[in-house]
PDB file of C-alpha atoms in Angstrom:
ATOM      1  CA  UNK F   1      86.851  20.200 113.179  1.00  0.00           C
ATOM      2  CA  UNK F   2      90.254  21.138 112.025  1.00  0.00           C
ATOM      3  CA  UNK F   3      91.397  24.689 112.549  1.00  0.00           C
ATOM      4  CA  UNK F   4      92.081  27.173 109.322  1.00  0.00           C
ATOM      5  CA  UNK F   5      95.702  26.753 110.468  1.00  0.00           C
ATOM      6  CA  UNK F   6      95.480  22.809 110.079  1.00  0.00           C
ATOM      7  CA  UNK F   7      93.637  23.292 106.716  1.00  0.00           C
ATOM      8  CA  UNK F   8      96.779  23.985 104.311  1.00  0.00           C
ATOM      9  CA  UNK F   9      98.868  21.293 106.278  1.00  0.00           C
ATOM     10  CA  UNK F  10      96.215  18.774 105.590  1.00  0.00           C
ATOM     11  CA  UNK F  11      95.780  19.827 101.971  1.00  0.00           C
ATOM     12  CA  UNK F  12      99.615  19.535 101.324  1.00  0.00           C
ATOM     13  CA  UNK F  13      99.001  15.784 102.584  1.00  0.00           C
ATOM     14  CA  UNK F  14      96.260  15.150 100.222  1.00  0.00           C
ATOM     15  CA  UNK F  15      98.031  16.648  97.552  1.00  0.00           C
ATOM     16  CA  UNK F  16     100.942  14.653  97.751  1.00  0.00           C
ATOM     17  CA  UNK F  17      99.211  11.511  98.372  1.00  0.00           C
ATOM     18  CA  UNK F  18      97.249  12.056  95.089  1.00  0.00           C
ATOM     19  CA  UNK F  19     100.846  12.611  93.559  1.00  0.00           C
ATOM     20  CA  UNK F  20     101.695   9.119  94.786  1.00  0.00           C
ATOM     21  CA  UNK F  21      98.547   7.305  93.690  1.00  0.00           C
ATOM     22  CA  UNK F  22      98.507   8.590  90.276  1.00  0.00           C
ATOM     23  CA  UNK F  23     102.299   6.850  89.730  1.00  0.00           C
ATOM     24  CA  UNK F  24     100.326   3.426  90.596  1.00  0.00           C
ATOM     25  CA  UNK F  25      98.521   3.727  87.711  1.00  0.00           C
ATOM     26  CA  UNK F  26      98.216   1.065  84.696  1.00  0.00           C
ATOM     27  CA  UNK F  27      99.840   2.852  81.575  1.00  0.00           C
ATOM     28  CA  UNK F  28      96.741   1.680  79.837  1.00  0.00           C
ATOM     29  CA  UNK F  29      94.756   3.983  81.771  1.00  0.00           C
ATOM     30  CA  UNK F  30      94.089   7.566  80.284  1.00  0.00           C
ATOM     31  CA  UNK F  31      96.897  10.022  80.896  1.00  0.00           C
ATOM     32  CA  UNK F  32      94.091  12.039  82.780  1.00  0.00           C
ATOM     33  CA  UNK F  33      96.187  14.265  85.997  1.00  0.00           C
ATOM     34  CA  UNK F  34      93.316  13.312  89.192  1.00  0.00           C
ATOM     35  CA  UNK F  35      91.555  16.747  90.336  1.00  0.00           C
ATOM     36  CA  UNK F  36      90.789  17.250  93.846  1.00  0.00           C
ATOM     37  CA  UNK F  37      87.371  18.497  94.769  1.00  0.00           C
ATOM     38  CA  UNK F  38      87.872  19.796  98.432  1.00  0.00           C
ATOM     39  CA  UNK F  39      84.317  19.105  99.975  1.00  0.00           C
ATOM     40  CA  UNK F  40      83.700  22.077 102.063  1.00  0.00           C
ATOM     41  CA  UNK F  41      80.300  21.669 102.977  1.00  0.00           C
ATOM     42  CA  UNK F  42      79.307  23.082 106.656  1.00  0.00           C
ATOM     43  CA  UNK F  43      82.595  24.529 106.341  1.00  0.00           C
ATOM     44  CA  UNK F  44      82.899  28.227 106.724  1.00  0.00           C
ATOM     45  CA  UNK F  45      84.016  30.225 104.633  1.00  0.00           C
ATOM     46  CA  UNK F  46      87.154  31.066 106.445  1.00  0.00           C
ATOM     47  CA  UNK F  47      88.159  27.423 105.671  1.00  0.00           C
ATOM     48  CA  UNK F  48      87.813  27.703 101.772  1.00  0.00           C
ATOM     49  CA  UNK F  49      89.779  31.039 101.962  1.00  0.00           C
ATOM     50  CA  UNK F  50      92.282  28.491 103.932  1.00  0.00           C
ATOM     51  CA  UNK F  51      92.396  26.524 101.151  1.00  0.00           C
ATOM     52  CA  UNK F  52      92.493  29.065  98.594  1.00  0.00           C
ATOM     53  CA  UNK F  53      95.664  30.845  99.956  1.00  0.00           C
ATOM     54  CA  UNK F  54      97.032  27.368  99.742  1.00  0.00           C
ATOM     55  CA  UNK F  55      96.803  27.119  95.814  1.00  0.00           C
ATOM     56  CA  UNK F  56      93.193  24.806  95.652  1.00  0.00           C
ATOM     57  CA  UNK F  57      91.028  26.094  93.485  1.00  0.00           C
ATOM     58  CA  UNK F  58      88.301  23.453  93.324  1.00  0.00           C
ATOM     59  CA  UNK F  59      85.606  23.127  96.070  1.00  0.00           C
ATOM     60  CA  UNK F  60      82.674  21.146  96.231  1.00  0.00           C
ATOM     61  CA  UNK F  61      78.952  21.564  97.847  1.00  0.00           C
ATOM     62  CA  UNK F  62      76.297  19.574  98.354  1.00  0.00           C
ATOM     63  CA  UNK F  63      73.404  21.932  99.105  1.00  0.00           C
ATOM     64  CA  UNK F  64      71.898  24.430  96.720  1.00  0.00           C
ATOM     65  CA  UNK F  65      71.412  27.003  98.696  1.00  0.00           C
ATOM     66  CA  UNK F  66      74.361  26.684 101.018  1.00  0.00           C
ATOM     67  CA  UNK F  67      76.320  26.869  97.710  1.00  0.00           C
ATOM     68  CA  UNK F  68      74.833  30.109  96.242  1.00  0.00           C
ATOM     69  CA  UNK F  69      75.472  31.530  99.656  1.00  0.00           C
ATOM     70  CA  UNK F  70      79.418  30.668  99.374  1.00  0.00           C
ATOM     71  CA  UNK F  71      79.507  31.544  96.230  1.00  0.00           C
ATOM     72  CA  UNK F  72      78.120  35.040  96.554  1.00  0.00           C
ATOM     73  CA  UNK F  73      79.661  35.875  99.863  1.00  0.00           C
ATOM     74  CA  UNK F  74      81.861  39.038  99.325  1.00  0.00           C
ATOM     75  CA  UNK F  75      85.200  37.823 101.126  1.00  0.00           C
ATOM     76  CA  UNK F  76      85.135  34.774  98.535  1.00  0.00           C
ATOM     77  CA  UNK F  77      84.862  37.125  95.948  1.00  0.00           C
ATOM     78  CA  UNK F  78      87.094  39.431  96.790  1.00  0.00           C
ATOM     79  CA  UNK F  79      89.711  36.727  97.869  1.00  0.00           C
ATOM     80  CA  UNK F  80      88.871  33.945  95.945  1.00  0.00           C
ATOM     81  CA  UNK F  81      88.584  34.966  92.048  1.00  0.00           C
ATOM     82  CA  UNK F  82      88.963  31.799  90.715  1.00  0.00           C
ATOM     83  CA  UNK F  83      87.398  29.863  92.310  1.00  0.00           C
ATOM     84  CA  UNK F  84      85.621  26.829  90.568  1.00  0.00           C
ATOM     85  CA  UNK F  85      82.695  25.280  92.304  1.00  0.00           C
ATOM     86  CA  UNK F  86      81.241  21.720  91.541  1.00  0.00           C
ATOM     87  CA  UNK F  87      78.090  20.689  92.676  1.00  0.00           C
ATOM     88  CA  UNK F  88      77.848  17.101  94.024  1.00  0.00           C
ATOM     89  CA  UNK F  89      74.311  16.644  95.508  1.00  0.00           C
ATOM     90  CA  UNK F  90      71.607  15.172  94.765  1.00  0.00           C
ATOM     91  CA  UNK F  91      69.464  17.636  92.696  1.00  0.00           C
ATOM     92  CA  UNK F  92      65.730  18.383  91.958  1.00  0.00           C
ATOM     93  CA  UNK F  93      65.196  19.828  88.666  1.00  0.00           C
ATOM     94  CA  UNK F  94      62.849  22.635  90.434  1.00  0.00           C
ATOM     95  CA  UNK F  95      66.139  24.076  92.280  1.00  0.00           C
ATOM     96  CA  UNK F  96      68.293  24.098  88.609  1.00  0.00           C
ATOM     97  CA  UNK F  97      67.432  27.799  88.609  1.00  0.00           C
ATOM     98  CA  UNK F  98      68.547  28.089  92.218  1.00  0.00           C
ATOM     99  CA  UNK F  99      72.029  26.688  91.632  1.00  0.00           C
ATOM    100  CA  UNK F 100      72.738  28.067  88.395  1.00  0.00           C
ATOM    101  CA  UNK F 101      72.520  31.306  90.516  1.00  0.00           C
ATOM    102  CA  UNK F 102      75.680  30.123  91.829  1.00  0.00           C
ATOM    103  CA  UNK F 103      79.083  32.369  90.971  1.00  0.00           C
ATOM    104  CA  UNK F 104      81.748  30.423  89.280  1.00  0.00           C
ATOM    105  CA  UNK F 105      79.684  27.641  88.371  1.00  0.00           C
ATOM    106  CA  UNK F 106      82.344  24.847  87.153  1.00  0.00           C
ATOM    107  CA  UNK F 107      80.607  21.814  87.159  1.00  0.00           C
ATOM    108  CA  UNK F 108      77.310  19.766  88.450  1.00  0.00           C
ATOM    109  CA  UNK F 109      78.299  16.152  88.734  1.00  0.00           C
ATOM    110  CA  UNK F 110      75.242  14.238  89.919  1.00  0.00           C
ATOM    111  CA  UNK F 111      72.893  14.895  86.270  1.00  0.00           C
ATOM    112  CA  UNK F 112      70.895  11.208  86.839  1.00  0.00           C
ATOM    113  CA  UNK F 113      67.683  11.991  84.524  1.00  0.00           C
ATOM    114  CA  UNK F 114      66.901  13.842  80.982  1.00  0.00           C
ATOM    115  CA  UNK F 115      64.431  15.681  82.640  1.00  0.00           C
ATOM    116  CA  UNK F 116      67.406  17.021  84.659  1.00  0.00           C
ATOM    117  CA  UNK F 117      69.802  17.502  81.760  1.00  0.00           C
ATOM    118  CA  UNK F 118      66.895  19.404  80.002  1.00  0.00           C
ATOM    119  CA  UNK F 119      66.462  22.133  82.781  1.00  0.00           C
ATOM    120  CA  UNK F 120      70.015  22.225  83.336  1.00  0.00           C
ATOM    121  CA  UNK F 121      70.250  22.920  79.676  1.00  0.00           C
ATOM    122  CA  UNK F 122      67.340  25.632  79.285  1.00  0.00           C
ATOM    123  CA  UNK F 123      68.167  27.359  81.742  1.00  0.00           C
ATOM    124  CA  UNK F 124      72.340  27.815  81.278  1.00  0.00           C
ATOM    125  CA  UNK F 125      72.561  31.351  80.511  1.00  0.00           C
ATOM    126  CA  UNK F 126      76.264  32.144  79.608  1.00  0.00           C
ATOM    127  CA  UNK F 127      76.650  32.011  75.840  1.00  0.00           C
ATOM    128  CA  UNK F 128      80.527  32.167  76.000  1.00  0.00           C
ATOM    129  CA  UNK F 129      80.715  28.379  77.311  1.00  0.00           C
ATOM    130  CA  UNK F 130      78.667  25.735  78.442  1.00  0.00           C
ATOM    131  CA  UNK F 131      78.109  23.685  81.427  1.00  0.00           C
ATOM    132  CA  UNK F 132      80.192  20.769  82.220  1.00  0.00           C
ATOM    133  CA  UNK F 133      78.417  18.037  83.552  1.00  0.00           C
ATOM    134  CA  UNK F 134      79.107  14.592  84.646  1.00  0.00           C
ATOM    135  CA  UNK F 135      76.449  11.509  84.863  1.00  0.00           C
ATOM    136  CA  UNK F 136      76.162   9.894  87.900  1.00  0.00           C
ATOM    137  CA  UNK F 137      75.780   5.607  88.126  1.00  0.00           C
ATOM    138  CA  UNK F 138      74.104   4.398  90.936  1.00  0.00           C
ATOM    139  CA  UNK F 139      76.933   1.342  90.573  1.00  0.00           C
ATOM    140  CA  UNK F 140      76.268  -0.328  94.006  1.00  0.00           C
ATOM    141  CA  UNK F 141      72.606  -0.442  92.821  1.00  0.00           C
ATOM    142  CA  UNK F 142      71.406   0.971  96.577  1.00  0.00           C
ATOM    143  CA  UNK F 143      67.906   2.446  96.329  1.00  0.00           C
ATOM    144  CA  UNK F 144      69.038   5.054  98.960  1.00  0.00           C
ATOM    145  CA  UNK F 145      71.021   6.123  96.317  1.00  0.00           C
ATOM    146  CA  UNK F 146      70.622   8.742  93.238  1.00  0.00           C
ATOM    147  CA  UNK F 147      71.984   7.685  90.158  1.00  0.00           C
ATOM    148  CA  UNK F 148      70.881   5.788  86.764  1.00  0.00           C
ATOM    149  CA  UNK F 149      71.345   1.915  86.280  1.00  0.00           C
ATOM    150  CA  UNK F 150      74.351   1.068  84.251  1.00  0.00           C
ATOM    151  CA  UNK F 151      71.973   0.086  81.626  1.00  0.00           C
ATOM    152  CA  UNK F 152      70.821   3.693  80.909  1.00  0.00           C
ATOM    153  CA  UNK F 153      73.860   5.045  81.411  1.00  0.00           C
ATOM    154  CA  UNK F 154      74.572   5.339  77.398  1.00  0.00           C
ATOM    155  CA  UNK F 155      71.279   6.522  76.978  1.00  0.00           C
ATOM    156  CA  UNK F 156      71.670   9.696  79.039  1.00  0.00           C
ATOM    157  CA  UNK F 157      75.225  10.497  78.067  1.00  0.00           C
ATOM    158  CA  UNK F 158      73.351  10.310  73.967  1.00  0.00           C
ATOM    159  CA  UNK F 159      70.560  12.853  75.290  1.00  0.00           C
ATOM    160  CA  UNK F 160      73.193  15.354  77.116  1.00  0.00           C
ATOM    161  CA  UNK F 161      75.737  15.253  74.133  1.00  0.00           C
ATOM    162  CA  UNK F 162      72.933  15.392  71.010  1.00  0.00           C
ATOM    163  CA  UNK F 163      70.549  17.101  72.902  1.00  0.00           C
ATOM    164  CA  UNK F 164      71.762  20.089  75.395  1.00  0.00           C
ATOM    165  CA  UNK F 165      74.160  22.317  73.260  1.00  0.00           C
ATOM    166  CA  UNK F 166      74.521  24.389  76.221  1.00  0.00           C
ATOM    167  CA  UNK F 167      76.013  21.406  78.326  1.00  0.00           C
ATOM    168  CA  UNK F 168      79.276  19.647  77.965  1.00  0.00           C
ATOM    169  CA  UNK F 169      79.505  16.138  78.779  1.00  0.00           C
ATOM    170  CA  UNK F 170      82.632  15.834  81.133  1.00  0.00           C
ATOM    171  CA  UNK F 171      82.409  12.173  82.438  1.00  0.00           C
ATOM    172  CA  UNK F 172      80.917   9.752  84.841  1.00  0.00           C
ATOM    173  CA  UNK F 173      80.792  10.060  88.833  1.00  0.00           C
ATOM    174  CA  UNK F 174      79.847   7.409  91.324  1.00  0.00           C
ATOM    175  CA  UNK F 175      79.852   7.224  95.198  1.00  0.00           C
ATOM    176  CA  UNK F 176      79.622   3.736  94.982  1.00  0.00           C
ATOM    177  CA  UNK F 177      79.795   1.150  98.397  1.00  0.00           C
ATOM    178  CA  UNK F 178      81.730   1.434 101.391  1.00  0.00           C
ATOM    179  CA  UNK F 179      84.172  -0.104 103.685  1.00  0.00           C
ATOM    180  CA  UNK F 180      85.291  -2.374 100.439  1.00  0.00           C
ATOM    181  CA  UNK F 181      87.739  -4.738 101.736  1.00  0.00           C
ATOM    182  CA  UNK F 182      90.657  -4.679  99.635  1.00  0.00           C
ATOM    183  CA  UNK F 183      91.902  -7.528 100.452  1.00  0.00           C
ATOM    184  CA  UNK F 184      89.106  -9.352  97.961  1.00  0.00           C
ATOM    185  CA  UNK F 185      90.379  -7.309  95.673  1.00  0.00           C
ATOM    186  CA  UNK F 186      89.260  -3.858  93.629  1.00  0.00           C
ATOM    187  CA  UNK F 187      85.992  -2.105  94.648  1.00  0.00           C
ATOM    188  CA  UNK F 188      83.383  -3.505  92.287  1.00  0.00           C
ATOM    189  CA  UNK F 189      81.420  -0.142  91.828  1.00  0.00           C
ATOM    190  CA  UNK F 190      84.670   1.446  90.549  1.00  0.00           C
ATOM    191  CA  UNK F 191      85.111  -1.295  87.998  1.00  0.00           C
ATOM    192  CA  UNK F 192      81.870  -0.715  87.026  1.00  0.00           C
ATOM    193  CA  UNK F 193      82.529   3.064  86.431  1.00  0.00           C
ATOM    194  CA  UNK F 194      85.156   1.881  84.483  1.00  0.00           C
ATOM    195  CA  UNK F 195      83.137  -0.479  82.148  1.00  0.00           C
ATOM    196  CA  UNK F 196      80.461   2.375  81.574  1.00  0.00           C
ATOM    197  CA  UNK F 197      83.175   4.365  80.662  1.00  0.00           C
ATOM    198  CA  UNK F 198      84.199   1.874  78.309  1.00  0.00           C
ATOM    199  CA  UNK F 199      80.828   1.464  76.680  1.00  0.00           C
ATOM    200  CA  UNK F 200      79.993   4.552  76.522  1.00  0.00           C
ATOM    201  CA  UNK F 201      82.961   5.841  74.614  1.00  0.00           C
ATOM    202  CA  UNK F 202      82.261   2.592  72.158  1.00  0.00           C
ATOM    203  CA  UNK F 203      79.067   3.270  71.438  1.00  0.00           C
ATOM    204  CA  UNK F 204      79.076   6.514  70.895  1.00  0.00           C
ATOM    205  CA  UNK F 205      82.302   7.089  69.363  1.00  0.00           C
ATOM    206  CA  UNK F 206      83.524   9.391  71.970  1.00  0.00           C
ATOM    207  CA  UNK F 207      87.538   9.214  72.907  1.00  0.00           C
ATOM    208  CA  UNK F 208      88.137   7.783  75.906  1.00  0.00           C
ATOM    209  CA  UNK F 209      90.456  10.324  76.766  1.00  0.00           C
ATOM    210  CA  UNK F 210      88.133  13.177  77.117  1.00  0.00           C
ATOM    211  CA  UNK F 211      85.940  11.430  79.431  1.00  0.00           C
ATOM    212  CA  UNK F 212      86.375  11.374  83.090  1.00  0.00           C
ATOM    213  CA  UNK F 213      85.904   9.607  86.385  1.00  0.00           C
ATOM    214  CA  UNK F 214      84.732  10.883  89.597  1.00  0.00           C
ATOM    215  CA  UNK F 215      84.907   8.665  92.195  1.00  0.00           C
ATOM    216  CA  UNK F 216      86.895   8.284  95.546  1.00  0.00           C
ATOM    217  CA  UNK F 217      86.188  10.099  98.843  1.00  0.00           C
ATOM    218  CA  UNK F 218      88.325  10.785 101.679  1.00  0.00           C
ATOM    219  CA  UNK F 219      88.458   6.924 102.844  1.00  0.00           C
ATOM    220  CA  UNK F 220      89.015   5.493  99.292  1.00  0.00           C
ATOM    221  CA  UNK F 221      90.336   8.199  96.786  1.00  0.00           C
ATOM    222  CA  UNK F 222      94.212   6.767  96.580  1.00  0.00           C
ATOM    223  CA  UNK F 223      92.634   3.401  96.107  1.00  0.00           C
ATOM    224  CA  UNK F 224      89.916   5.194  93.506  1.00  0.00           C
ATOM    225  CA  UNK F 225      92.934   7.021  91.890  1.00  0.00           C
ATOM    226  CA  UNK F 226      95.140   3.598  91.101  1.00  0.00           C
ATOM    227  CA  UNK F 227      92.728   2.445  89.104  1.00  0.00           C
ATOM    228  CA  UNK F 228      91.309   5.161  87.022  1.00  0.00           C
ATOM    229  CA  UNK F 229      89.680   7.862  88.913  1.00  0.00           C
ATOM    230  CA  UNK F 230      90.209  11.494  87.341  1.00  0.00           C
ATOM    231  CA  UNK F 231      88.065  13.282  89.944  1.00  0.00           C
ATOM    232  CA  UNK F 232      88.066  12.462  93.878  1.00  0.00           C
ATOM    233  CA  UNK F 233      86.410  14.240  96.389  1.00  0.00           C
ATOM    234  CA  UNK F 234      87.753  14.681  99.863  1.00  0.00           C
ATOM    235  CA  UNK F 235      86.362  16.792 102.587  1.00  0.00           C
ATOM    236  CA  UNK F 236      86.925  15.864 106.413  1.00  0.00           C
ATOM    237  CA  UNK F 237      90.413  14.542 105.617  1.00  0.00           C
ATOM    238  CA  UNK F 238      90.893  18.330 105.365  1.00  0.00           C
ATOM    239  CA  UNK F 239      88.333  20.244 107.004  1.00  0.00           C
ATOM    240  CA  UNK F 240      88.041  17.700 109.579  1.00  0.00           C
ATOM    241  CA  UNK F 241      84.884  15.756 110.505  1.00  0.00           C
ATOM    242  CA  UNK F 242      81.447  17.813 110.270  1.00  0.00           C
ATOM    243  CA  UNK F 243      79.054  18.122 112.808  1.00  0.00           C
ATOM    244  CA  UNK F 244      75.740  19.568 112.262  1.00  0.00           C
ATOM    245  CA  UNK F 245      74.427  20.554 115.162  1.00  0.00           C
ATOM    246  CA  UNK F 246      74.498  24.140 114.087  1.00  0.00           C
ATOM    247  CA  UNK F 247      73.726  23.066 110.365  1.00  0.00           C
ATOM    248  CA  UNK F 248      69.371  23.010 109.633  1.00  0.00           C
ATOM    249  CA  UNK F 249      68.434  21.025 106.835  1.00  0.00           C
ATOM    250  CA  UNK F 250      67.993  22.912 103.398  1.00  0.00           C
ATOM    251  CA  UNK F 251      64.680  22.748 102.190  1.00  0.00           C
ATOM    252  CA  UNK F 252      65.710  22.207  98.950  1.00  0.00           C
ATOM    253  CA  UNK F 253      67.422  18.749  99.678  1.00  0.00           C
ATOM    254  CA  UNK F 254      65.637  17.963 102.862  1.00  0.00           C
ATOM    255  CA  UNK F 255      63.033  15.164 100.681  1.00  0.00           C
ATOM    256  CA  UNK F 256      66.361  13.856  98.269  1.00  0.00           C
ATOM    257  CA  UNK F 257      67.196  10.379  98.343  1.00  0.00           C
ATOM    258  CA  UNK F 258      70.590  11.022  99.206  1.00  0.00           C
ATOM    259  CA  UNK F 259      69.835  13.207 102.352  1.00  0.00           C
ATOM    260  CA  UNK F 260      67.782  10.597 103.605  1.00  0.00           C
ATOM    261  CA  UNK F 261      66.031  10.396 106.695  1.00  0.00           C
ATOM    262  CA  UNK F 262      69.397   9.650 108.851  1.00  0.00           C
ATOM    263  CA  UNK F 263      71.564  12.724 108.854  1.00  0.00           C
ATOM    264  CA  UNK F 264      74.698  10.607 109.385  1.00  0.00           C
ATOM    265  CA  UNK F 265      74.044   7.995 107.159  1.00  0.00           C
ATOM    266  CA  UNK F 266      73.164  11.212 104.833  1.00  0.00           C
ATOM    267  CA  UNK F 267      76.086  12.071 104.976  1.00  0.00           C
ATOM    268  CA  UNK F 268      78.333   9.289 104.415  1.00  0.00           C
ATOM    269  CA  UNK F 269      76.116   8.821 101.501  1.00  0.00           C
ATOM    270  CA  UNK F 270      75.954  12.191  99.413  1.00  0.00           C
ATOM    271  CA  UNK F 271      79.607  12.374  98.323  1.00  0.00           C
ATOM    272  CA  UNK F 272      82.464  12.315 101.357  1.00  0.00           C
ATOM    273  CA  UNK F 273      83.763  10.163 104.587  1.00  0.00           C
TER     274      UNK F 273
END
């Protein structure tokens, strides 16, 4: 695990790598600057206050209650103000109250059902903006992995943007394969995001520009980033690798596809390498 002294060192890195990816880009891609979700889960809280002090203002969490527990903890609070927390776990609709409990709430990428979208959406309680969401594609088509088919991917983005006022439809997130050789060219499941994208927008007359992609993790996000990605998520490039020895599983998660049975493979699955 990286010490809170390595944390803004490695974040700089990141940063600038980012930097360097998005120049790569195809000008026919949307002028969309690439946000980095720092995965901090396991991670104490020390570490995000690392961060923090180090200008990042985006974290992300893939447990519900390990995330109201960061959220709420005074020193991030008192030293972190605005701080904006995405959720990128696999979620139950029976623990939507649970998150939404969370403090500075910014966004829940992994909506993969109406039935989720409709909880999310009942229960979203601030009237002075809604609840940015993201739909994520199962695009590698893994059954150890959350996600609708590409096929009802248009369908869900329709019932989130005609049927949750209280939500705002921010884009489309996938974790897609791993260990793509890029050699044999682009990652397939990022193309695919790509597509959706493309369909979506199309068929429901929504500007492409508006509509963003979250995909890339810590062994793939320049790559994810050179061809389109608005939204990568990196945790043990700057935290360091986890270990969860001292981590129990959450209740809440413990039956989710994506925590799986396999804590490591669990873990390379959920959101981060």
């Amino acid at each position: 695990m990286a010490t809170e002294n390595e944390v803004g060192k490695a974040l700089r890195s990141v940063l600038s790598r980012i930097e360097v990816s998005s120049t790569k880009r195809s000008t026919d891609l949307p002028n969309l600057i690439p946000r980095l979700v720092a995965v901090s889960k396991t991670k104490p809280v020390s570490m995000i206050q690392e961060a923090y002090q180090h200008s990042q203002r985006y974290f992300g969490e893939n447990y519900v209650q390990e995330l109201v527990e960061k959220s709420q903890n005074v020193e991030i609070e008192s030293n972190c103000p605005d701080i904006k927390w995405h959720y990128i776990g696999h979620l139950q609709s029976n623990k939507v109250k649970k998150l939404l409990e969370t403090r500075n709430l910014f966004m829940v990428e992994t909506v993969d059902s109406e039935k989720l979208a409709r909880e999310l959406n009942k229960n979203w309680k601030e009237e002075s903006k809604k609840l940015k969401v993201m739909i994520q594609i199962n695009t590698s088509e893994e059954d150890s992995k959350s996600g609708v088919t590409n096929e009802n991917c248009i369908n869900l983005v329709e019932f989130v943007t005609k049927q949750c006022p209280n939500l705002e439809f921010a884009g489309l997130m996938t974790i897609g394969s791993f260990n793509h050789d890029l050699s044999q060219g682009p990652n397939p499941d990022f193309q695919k995001l790509l597509k959706c994208r493309a369909e979506v927008c199309e068929k429901l007359s929504i500007p492409i520009d508006s509509v963003e992609l979250s995909m890339g993790m810590s062994g793939d996000f320049e790559h994810a980033i050179e061809v389109g990605s608005t939204n990568v998520r990196v945790g043990s490039t700057i935290f360091g690798a986890r270990t969860y020895s001292n981590v129990k599983p959450k209740s809440d998660e413990k039956s989710s596809k994506d925590e799986g049975v396999d804590k490591k493979m669990a873990d390379k699955k959920v959101s981060d390498t």
